[in-house]
Structures are given as structure tokens and as C-alpha cells.
Coordinates of C-alpha atoms in Angstrom, one line a residue:
X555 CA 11.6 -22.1 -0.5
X556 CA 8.0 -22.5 -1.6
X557 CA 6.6 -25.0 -4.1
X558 CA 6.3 -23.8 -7.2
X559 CA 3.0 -22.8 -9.5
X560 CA 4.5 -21.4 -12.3
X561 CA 2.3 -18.4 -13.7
X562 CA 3.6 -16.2 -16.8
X563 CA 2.7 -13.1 -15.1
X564 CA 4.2 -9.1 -15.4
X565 CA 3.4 -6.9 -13.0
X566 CA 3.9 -2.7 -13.7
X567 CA 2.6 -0.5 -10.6
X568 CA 2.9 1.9 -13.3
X569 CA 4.2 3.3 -16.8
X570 CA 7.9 4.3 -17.2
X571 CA 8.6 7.8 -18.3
X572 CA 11.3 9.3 -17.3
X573 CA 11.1 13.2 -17.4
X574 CA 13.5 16.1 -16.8
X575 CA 11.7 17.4 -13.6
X576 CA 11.7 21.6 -12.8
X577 CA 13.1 20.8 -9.7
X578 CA 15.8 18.1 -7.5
X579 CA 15.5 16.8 -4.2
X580 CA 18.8 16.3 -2.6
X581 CA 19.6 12.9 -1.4
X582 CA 19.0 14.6 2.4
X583 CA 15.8 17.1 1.7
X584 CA 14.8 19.2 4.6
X585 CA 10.4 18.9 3.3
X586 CA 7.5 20.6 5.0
X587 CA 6.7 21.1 8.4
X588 CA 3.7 19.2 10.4
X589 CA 2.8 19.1 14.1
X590 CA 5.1 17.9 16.5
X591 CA 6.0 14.4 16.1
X592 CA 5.6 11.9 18.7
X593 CA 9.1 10.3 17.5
X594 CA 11.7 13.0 16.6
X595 CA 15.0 12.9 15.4
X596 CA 17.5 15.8 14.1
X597 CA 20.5 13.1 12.1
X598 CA 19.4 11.0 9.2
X599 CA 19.9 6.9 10.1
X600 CA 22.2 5.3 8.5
X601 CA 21.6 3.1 5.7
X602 CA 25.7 1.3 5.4
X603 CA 24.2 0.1 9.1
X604 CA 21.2 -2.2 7.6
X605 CA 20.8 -4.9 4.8
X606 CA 18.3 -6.8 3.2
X607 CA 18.8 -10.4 4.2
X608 CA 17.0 -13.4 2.1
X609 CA 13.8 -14.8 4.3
X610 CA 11.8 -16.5 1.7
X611 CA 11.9 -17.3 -1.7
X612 CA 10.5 -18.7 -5.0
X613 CA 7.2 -16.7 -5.1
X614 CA 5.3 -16.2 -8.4
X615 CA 5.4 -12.5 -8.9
X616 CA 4.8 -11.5 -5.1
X617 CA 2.7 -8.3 -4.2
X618 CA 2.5 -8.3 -0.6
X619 CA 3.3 -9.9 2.9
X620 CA 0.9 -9.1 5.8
X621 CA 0.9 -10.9 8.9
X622 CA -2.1 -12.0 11.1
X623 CA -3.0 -11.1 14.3
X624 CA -3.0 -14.6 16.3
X625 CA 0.6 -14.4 17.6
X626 CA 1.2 -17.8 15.3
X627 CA 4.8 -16.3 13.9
X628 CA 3.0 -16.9 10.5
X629 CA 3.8 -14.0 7.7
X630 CA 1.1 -14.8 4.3
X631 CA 2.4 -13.3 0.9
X632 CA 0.0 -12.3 -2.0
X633 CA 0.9 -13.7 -5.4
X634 CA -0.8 -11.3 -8.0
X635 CA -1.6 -14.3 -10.1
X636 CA -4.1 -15.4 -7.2
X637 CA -2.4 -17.2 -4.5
X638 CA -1.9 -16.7 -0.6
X639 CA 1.2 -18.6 0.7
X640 CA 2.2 -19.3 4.2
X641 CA 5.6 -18.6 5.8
X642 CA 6.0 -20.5 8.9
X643 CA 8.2 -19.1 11.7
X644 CA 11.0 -21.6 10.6
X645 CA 10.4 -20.6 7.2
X646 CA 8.8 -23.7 5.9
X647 CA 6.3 -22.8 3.5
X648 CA 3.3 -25.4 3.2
X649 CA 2.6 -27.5 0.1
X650 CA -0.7 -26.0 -0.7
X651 CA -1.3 -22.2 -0.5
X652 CA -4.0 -20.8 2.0
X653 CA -5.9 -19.5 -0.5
X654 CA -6.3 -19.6 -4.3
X655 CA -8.5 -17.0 -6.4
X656 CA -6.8 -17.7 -9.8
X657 CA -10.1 -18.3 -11.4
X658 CA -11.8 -15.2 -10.3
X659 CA -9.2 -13.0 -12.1
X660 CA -8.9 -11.6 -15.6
X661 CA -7.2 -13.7 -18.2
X662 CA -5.0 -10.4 -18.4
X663 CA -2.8 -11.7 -15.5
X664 CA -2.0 -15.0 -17.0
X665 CA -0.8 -13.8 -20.4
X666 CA 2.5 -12.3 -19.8
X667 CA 1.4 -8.9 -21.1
X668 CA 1.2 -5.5 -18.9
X669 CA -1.0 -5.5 -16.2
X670 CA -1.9 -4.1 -12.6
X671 CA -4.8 -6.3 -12.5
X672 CA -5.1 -9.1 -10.5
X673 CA -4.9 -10.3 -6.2
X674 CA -3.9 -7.1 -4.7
X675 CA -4.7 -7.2 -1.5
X676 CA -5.3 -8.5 2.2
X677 CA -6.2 -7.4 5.8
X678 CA -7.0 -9.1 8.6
X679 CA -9.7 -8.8 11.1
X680 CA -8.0 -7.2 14.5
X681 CA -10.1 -10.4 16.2
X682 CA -8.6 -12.9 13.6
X683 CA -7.6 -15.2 15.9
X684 CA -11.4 -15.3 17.9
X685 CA -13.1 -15.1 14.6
X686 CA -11.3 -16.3 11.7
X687 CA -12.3 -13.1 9.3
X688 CA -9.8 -11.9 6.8
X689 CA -10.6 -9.6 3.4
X690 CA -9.0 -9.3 0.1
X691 CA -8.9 -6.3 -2.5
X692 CA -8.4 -7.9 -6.7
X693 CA -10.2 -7.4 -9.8
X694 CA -12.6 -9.9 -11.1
X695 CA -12.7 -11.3 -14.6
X696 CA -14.4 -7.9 -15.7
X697 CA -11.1 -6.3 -14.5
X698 CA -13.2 -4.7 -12.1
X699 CA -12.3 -4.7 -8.5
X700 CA -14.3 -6.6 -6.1
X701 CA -13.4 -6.3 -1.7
X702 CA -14.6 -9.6 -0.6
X703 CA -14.6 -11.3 3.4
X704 CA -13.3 -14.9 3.7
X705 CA -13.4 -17.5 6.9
X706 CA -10.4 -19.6 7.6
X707 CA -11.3 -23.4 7.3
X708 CA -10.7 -25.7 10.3
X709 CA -7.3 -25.9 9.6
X710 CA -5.6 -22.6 10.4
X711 CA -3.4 -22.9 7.4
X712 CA -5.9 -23.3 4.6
X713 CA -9.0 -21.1 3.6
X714 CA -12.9 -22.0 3.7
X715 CA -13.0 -22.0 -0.3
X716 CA -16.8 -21.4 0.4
X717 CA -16.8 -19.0 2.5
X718 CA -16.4 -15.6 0.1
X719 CA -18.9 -12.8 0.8
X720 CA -18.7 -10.2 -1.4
X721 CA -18.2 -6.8 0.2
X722 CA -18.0 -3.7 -2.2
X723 CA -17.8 -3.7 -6.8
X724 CA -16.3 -0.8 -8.1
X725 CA -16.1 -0.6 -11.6
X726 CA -12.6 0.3 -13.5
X727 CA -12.8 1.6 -16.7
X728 CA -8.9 0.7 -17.7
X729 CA -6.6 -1.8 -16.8
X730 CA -4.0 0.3 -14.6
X731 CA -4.2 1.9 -11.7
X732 CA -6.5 -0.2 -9.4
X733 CA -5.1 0.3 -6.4
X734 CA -5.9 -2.6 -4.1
X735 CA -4.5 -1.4 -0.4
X736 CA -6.4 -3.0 2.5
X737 CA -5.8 -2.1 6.1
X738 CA -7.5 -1.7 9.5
X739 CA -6.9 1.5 11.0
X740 CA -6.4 1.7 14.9
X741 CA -10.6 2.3 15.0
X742 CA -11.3 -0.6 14.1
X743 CA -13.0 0.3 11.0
X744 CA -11.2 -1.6 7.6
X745 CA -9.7 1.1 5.3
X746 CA -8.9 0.5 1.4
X747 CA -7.2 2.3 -1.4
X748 CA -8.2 2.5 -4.9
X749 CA -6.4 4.3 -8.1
X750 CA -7.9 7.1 -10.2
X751 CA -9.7 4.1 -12.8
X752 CA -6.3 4.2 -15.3
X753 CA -5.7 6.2 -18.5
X754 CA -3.4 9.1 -18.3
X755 CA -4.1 12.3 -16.8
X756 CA -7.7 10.9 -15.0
X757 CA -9.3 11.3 -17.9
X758 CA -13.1 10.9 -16.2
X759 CA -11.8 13.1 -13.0
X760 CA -12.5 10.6 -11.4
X761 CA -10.2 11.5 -8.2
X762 CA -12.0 15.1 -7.7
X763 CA -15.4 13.6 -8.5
X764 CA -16.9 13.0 -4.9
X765 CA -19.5 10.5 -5.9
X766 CA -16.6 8.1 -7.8
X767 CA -15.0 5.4 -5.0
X768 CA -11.9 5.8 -7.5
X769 CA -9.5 8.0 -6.8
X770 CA -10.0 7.7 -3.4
X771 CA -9.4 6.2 0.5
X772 CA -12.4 4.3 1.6
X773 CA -13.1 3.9 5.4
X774 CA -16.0 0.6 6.1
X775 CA -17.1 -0.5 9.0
X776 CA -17.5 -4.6 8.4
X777 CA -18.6 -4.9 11.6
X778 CA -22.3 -4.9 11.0
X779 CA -24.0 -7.5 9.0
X780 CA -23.5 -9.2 6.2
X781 CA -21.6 -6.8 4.1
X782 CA -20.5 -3.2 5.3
X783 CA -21.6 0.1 6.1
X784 CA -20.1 3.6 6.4
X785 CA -19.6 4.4 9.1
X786 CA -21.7 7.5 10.7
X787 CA -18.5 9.7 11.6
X788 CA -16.8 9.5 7.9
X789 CA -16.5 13.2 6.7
X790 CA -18.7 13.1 4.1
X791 CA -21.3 10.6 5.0
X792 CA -24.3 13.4 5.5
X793 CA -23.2 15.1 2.2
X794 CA -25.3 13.7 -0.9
X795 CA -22.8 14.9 -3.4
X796 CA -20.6 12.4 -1.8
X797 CA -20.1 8.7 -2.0
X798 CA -20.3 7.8 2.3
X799 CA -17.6 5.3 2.3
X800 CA -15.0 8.4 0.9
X801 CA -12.7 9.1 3.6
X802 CA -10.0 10.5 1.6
X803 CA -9.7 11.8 -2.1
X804 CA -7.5 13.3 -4.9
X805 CA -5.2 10.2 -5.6
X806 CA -4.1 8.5 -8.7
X807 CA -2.8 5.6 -7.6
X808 CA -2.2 4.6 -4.1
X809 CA -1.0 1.2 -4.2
X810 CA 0.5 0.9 -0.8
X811 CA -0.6 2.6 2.3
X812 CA 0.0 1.7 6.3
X813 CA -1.3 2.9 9.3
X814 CA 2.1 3.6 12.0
X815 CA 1.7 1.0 14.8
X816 CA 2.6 3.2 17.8
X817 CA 0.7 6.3 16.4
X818 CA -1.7 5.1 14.6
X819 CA -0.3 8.0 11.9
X820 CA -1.4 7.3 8.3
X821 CA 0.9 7.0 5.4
X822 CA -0.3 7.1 2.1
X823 CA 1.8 6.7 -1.1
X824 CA 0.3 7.9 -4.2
X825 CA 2.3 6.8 -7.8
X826 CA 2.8 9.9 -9.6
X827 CA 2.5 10.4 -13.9
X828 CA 5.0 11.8 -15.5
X829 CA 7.3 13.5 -12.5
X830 CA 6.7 13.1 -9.0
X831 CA 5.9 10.3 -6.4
X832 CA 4.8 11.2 -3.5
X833 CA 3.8 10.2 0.5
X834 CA 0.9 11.9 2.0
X835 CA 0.5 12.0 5.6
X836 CA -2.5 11.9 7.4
X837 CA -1.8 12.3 11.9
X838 CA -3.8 10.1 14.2
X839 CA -7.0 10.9 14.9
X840 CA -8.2 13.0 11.6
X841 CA -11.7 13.3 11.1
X842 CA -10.6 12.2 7.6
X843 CA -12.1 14.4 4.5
X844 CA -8.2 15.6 2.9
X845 CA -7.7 16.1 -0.8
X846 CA -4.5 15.3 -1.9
X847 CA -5.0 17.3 -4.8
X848 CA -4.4 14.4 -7.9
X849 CA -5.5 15.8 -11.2
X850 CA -5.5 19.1 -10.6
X851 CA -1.6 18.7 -9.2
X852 CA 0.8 16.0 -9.1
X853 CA 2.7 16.5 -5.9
X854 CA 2.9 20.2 -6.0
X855 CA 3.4 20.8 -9.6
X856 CA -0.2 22.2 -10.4
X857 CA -1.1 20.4 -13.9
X858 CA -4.3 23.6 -14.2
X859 CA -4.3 27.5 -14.1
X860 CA -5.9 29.5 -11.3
X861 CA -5.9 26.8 -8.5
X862 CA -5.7 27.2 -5.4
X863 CA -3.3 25.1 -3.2
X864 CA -4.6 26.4 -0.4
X865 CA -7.6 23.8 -0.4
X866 CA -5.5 20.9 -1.0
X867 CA -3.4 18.7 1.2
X868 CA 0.2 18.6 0.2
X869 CA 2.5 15.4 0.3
X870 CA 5.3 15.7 3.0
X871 CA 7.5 13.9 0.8
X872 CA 7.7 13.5 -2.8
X873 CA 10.8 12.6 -5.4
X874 CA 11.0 12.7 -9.4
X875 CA 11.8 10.7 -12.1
X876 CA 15.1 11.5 -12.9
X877 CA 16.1 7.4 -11.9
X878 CA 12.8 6.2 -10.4
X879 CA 9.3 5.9 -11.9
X880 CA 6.7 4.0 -9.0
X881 CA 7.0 4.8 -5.3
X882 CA 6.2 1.7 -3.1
X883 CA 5.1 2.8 0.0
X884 CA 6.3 1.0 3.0
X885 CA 5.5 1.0 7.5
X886 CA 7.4 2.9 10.0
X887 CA 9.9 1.1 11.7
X888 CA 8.7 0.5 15.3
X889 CA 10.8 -3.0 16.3
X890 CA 13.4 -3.6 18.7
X891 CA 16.2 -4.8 16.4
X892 CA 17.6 -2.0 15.0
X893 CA 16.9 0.7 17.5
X894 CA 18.3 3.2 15.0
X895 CA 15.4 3.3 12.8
X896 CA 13.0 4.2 15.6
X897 CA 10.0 6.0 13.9
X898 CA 11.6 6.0 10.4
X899 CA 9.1 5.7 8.0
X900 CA 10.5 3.4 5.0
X901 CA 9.7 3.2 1.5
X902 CA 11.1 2.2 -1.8
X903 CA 10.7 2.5 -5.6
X904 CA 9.9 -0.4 -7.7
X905 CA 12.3 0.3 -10.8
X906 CA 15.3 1.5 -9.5
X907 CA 15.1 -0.7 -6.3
X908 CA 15.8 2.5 -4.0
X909 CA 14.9 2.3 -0.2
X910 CA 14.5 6.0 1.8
X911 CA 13.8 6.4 5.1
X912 CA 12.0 9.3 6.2
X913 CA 11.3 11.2 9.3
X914 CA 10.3 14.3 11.2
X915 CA 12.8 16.2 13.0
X916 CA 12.4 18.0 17.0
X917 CA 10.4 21.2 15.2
X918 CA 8.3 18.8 13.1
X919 CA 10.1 19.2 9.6
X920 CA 9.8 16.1 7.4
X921 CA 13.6 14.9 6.3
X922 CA 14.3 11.8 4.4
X923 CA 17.7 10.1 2.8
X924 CA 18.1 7.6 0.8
X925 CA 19.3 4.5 2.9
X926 CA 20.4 1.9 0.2
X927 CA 19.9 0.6 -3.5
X928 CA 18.8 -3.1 -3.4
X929 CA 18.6 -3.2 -7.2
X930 CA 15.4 -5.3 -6.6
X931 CA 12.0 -4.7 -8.0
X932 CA 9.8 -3.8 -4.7
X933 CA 6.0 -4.7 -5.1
X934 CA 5.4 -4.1 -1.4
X935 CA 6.9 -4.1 2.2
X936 CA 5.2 -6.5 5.1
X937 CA 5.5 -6.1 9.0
X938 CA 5.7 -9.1 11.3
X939 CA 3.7 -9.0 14.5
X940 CA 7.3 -7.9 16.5
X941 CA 7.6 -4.8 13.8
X942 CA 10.4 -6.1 11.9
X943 CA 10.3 -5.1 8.1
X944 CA 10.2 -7.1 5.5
X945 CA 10.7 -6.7 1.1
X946 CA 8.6 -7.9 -1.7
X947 CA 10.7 -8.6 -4.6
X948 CA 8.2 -8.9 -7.8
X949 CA 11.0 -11.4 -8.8
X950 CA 10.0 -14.0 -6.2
X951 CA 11.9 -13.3 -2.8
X952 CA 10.8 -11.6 0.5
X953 CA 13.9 -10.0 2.6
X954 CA 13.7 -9.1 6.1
X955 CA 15.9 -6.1 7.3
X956 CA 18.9 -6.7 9.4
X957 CA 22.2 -4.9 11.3
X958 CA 24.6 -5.4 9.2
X959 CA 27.0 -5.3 12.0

């Protein structure tokens, strides 16, 4: 159990509407085909076989769990309120946190009202443990979002407090929908999600507006001096109507995307508005340059007249509201505990607490099933270094995912 900072904070990934949708998925939803998959399967796993087993608790309104790439055993969760703790691989958790950003952040997050806003984000560097270089995604005092690059101190388990370099501002004209994914893809390059800027319906088109970082997937390379650059080969960086860093656009809020370890596959889970959620699936070795479609459709319901959908990349899964309201996106499972859920792409919902798996089958048609109801409120999954899968519970704990036989 970790020491506890108490901080009155609420956390909504976004608004709950429920809506009578035009159309049901079926708890087992044969979806749309894609290219072969490298991992195929024809039956649906199942979810009576797997539970959610305590790991860690006592967090502060948890967002995320990510785990460095040093081979320590460490896992580090994300309070929103501003905090980095560490789980050791015994499960101790140290007195002070690693990192603490509480006074960067709006006052928003600290007065018990509704708010995405605050730490929602981390990556490390793939040569963390030669270098010591790990990035964060939150919004400032402003409310708008800042990327920054950190240094770990001499002592592995603490930050350098002085060591922030600010990367990237974007400006957010509302409260909601900030996004705040962080991730480095398989080239190397750091990748980073951001929502459509708020409001309902994207009121400032922001997500179809090339030149507007909202909306969107970025793609930096922080390789190269002090800040970052875009890198050369992103699909739009010769295009002047286009902001360089845009790898990916259309979204309105993806608060959770991962990058599939043994692929290097791209998942991307969009929050819908008033219907659908939605995953969007990008394969390994894209040029990038896909619009997900977000105002001009929400999942495949077009929200305009006389649009084509033929210029628009389609989710390969998506439910509605009927019982859910926020998709949490989640990792494909690729560890060697439960050898069931090879290649099963997981995700969850943060009101109803829902966990589906999802999958490809042998002619490359997406599937997925529901595998449980945890009941819990799921801010974000984590992956140790070994590929096990792990829960954020916005309530304060963090599950890993057992056999429960």
C-alpha cells in the first residue's frame, strides 16, 4: 500500500449520456476485415478463465501504470493530481513519489469538480536505462497541455526536480478532452495523443483542421537537440496546409493508445459523444497520414450529409452506449502466463467497468467478446516489462490479470 497524499480530485474521461443507439453489437460481433494477422484465432478466449487480482493499492485517483525499460521489475503509476509513484517488484511502494508536478497543474484538479485536466501522461525513453530520459503529457495552470522531458536524479527512484525541458504547448480551448497518451513506437520516434480541444460536437473542427495538433496523433523525434523535431518521413511533413508533427487525425478524444509489442500494430481508442466508442487500428509499418473520420462521423454513424466514407479510416471495433459511456483502451496480451490470451487485444470501459478482448480471426476478420465485468472504474491499463497486464482503478487500486484456475 502506498503512503497517502490525500487530493480531493474527480476524474471523467468523458460526459455520460446514455442514448438509444440505431444499432447493437452482440456480446460476440464478427467486425470488419483487415490483412492477415500475424496472431490468428477462430474461438473467443474465455473470460470465467482470468481475474483481476489486487497488486497495489491506495493511489490518489490513478491514471496510468507504465513500466521502464531497465529490467528493474519497477512498474510507476500516474496520479492525475500530479504524482509518479513507484511499485517495487515486492510491491513496496517508496515513501516519497518519483516525481511531483502538483504545482504545475490547474487549480481545476484540486477542487473536487469535473475535470480531464491534470498529469496524464508518461513514456520512457527506449535507452532509459543508459540515459535516464523519460517524458510526460499534463496541462499546465492555463489548462493547456504542455509535453515536457525529465532526467532521473542519482537515485533511480526519485526525479531531477530541475531537470524539465519543455518539449511541445498546445493550447486547449475547454477543459475536456485533452487527451494526454505518450508512447514510443517500435521506430524509435515518441508518439502522443491529444483530444479534439473539448466542447461538444468539435465545435472549432478542430480534428479535420490539418494545421490544429488537436484532434490528432503526433509522431516527434526527441532524438535531436534540445526539444524535438518532426521527423522527415511523417505523412504530411512537406504539406504546408499541415501541422509536420500530425501523424494521424480525425479523433475526439483518444485518451489511451499502445503500440502491440510483438507487431509493433497500433491501437488507438477514441471516446465517442453521444453513441459509439471505438478502437482504430493502425498495422505495423504505416506511413501514417489515416483519418479516423471524428466530426464528420462518430464510429460509422456519419453526424453530415453527402460524405464520403470512402476517404476515411473506419474503427475495427466500436460499441454504444446502451450500458457504457468512455472506452479505455488497453495492450495486447503478449505474456507467458495465460497463453490463452495470445494476441488478444484488451480493453475496458470506465463506467460500467466492462473488460473485452478482441482479435482477428484466420481470414483477418476483427471479433471481440466481452470477457468480464470488474464493476471498477478503469482510468488505464499498464504492461510490465514480461507483458503481463495490469488495471487502473480511478478509485485507487492497480490489478494484475491472473488464471483463475
Amino acid at each position: 500500500m502506498k503512503p497517502k497524499i490525500i487530493l480531493p480530485l474527480t476524474f471523467c474521461v468523458a460526459t455520460v449520456l446514455l442514448f438509444v443507439s440505431i444499432y447493437l453489437l452482440m456480446d460476440t460481433q464478427t467486425l470488419y476485415a483487415q490483412d492477415e494477422p500475424v496472431t490468428a484465432r477462430e474461438n473467443p478466449p474465455d473470460g470465467a478463465a482470468y481475474e483481476w487480482v489486487m497488486y497495489s493499492d491506495g493511489f490518489d485517483n490513478p491514471v496510468g501504470l507504465v513500466a521502464p525499460p531497465d529490467d528493474s521489475g519497477r512498474l510507476f503509476v500516474l496520479e492525475q493530481g500530479g504524482l509518479v509513484w513507484i511499485i517495487e517488484p515486492d510491491g513496496n511502494v517508496p515513501l516519497d513519489p518519483f516525481l511531483d508536478i502538483s504545482d504545475k497543474l490547474p487549480n481545476a484538479v484540486f477542487m473536487g469538480g469535473y475535470t480531464e485536466q491534470g498529469l496524464l501522461g508518461l513514456a520512457f525513453h527506449p535507452q532509459y536505462a543508459e540515459n535516464g530520459l523519460f517524458f510526460i503529457n499534463y496541462t499546465d495552470a492555463n489548462g493547456d497541455s504542455i509535453i515536457s522531458r525529465w532526467h532521473v536524479s542519482d537515485d533511480p527512484n526519485l526525479a531531477d526536480t530541475a531537470s524539465e525541458v519543455q518539449l511541445l504547448f498546445v493550447d486547449q480551448p475547454f477543459e475536456n478532452h485533452n487527451g494526454g497518451g505518450l508512447a514510443f513506437g517500435p521506430d524509435g520516434y515518441l508518439y502522443a495523443s491529444f483530444g479534439d480541444g473539448g466542447d461538444q460536437g468539435d465545435p472549432f473542427g478542430h480534428a479535420q483542421n490539418p494545421a490544429s495538433l488537436l484532434g490528432k496523433i503526433l509522431r516527434l523525434d526527441v532524438n535531436n537537440g534540445e526539444t524535438y523535431t518532426a521527423p522527415a518521413d511523417n505523412p504530411f511533413a512537406s504539406d504546408s496546409a499541415f501541422a509536420p508533427e500530425v501523424w494521424a487525425m480525425g479523433l475526439r478524444n483518444p485518451w489511451r493508445f499502445s503500440f502491440d509489442r510483438a507487431t509493433g500494430d497500433l491501437y488507438i481508442a477514441d471516446v465517442g459523444e453521444w453513441q459509439w466508442e471505438e478502437v482504430n487500428f493502425v498495422p505495423a509499418g504505416s506511413a501514417g497520414g489515416a483519418n479516423f473520420g471524428w466530426n464528420l462521423f462518430e464510429s460509422r454513424l456519419a453526424r453530415v450529409e453527402n460524405v464520403d466514407i470512402r476517404q476515411f479510416t473506419m474503427p475495427v471495433v466500436e460499441y454504444n452506449h446502451a450500458a457504457d459511456c468512455s472506452i479505455t483502451g488497453g495492450y495486447v496480451y503478449r505474456g507467458a502466463a495465460l497463453p490463452d490470451l495470445q494476441g488478444v487485444y484488451l480493453y475496458g470501459d470506465y463506467c460500467s467497468g466492462r473488460v473485452w478482448g478482441a482479435w482477428r480471426n484466420t481470414i483477418g476478420v476483427w471479433q471481440h467478446t466481452e470477457l468480464m465485468n470488474t464493476g471498477r472504474q478503469i482510468t488505464s491499463f499498464g504492461e510490465d516489462q514480461a507483458g503481463e497486464v495490469y488495471m487502473v482503478d480511478y478509485k485507487g487500486d492497480i490489478l494484475r490479470l491472473e488464471s483463475a484456475r
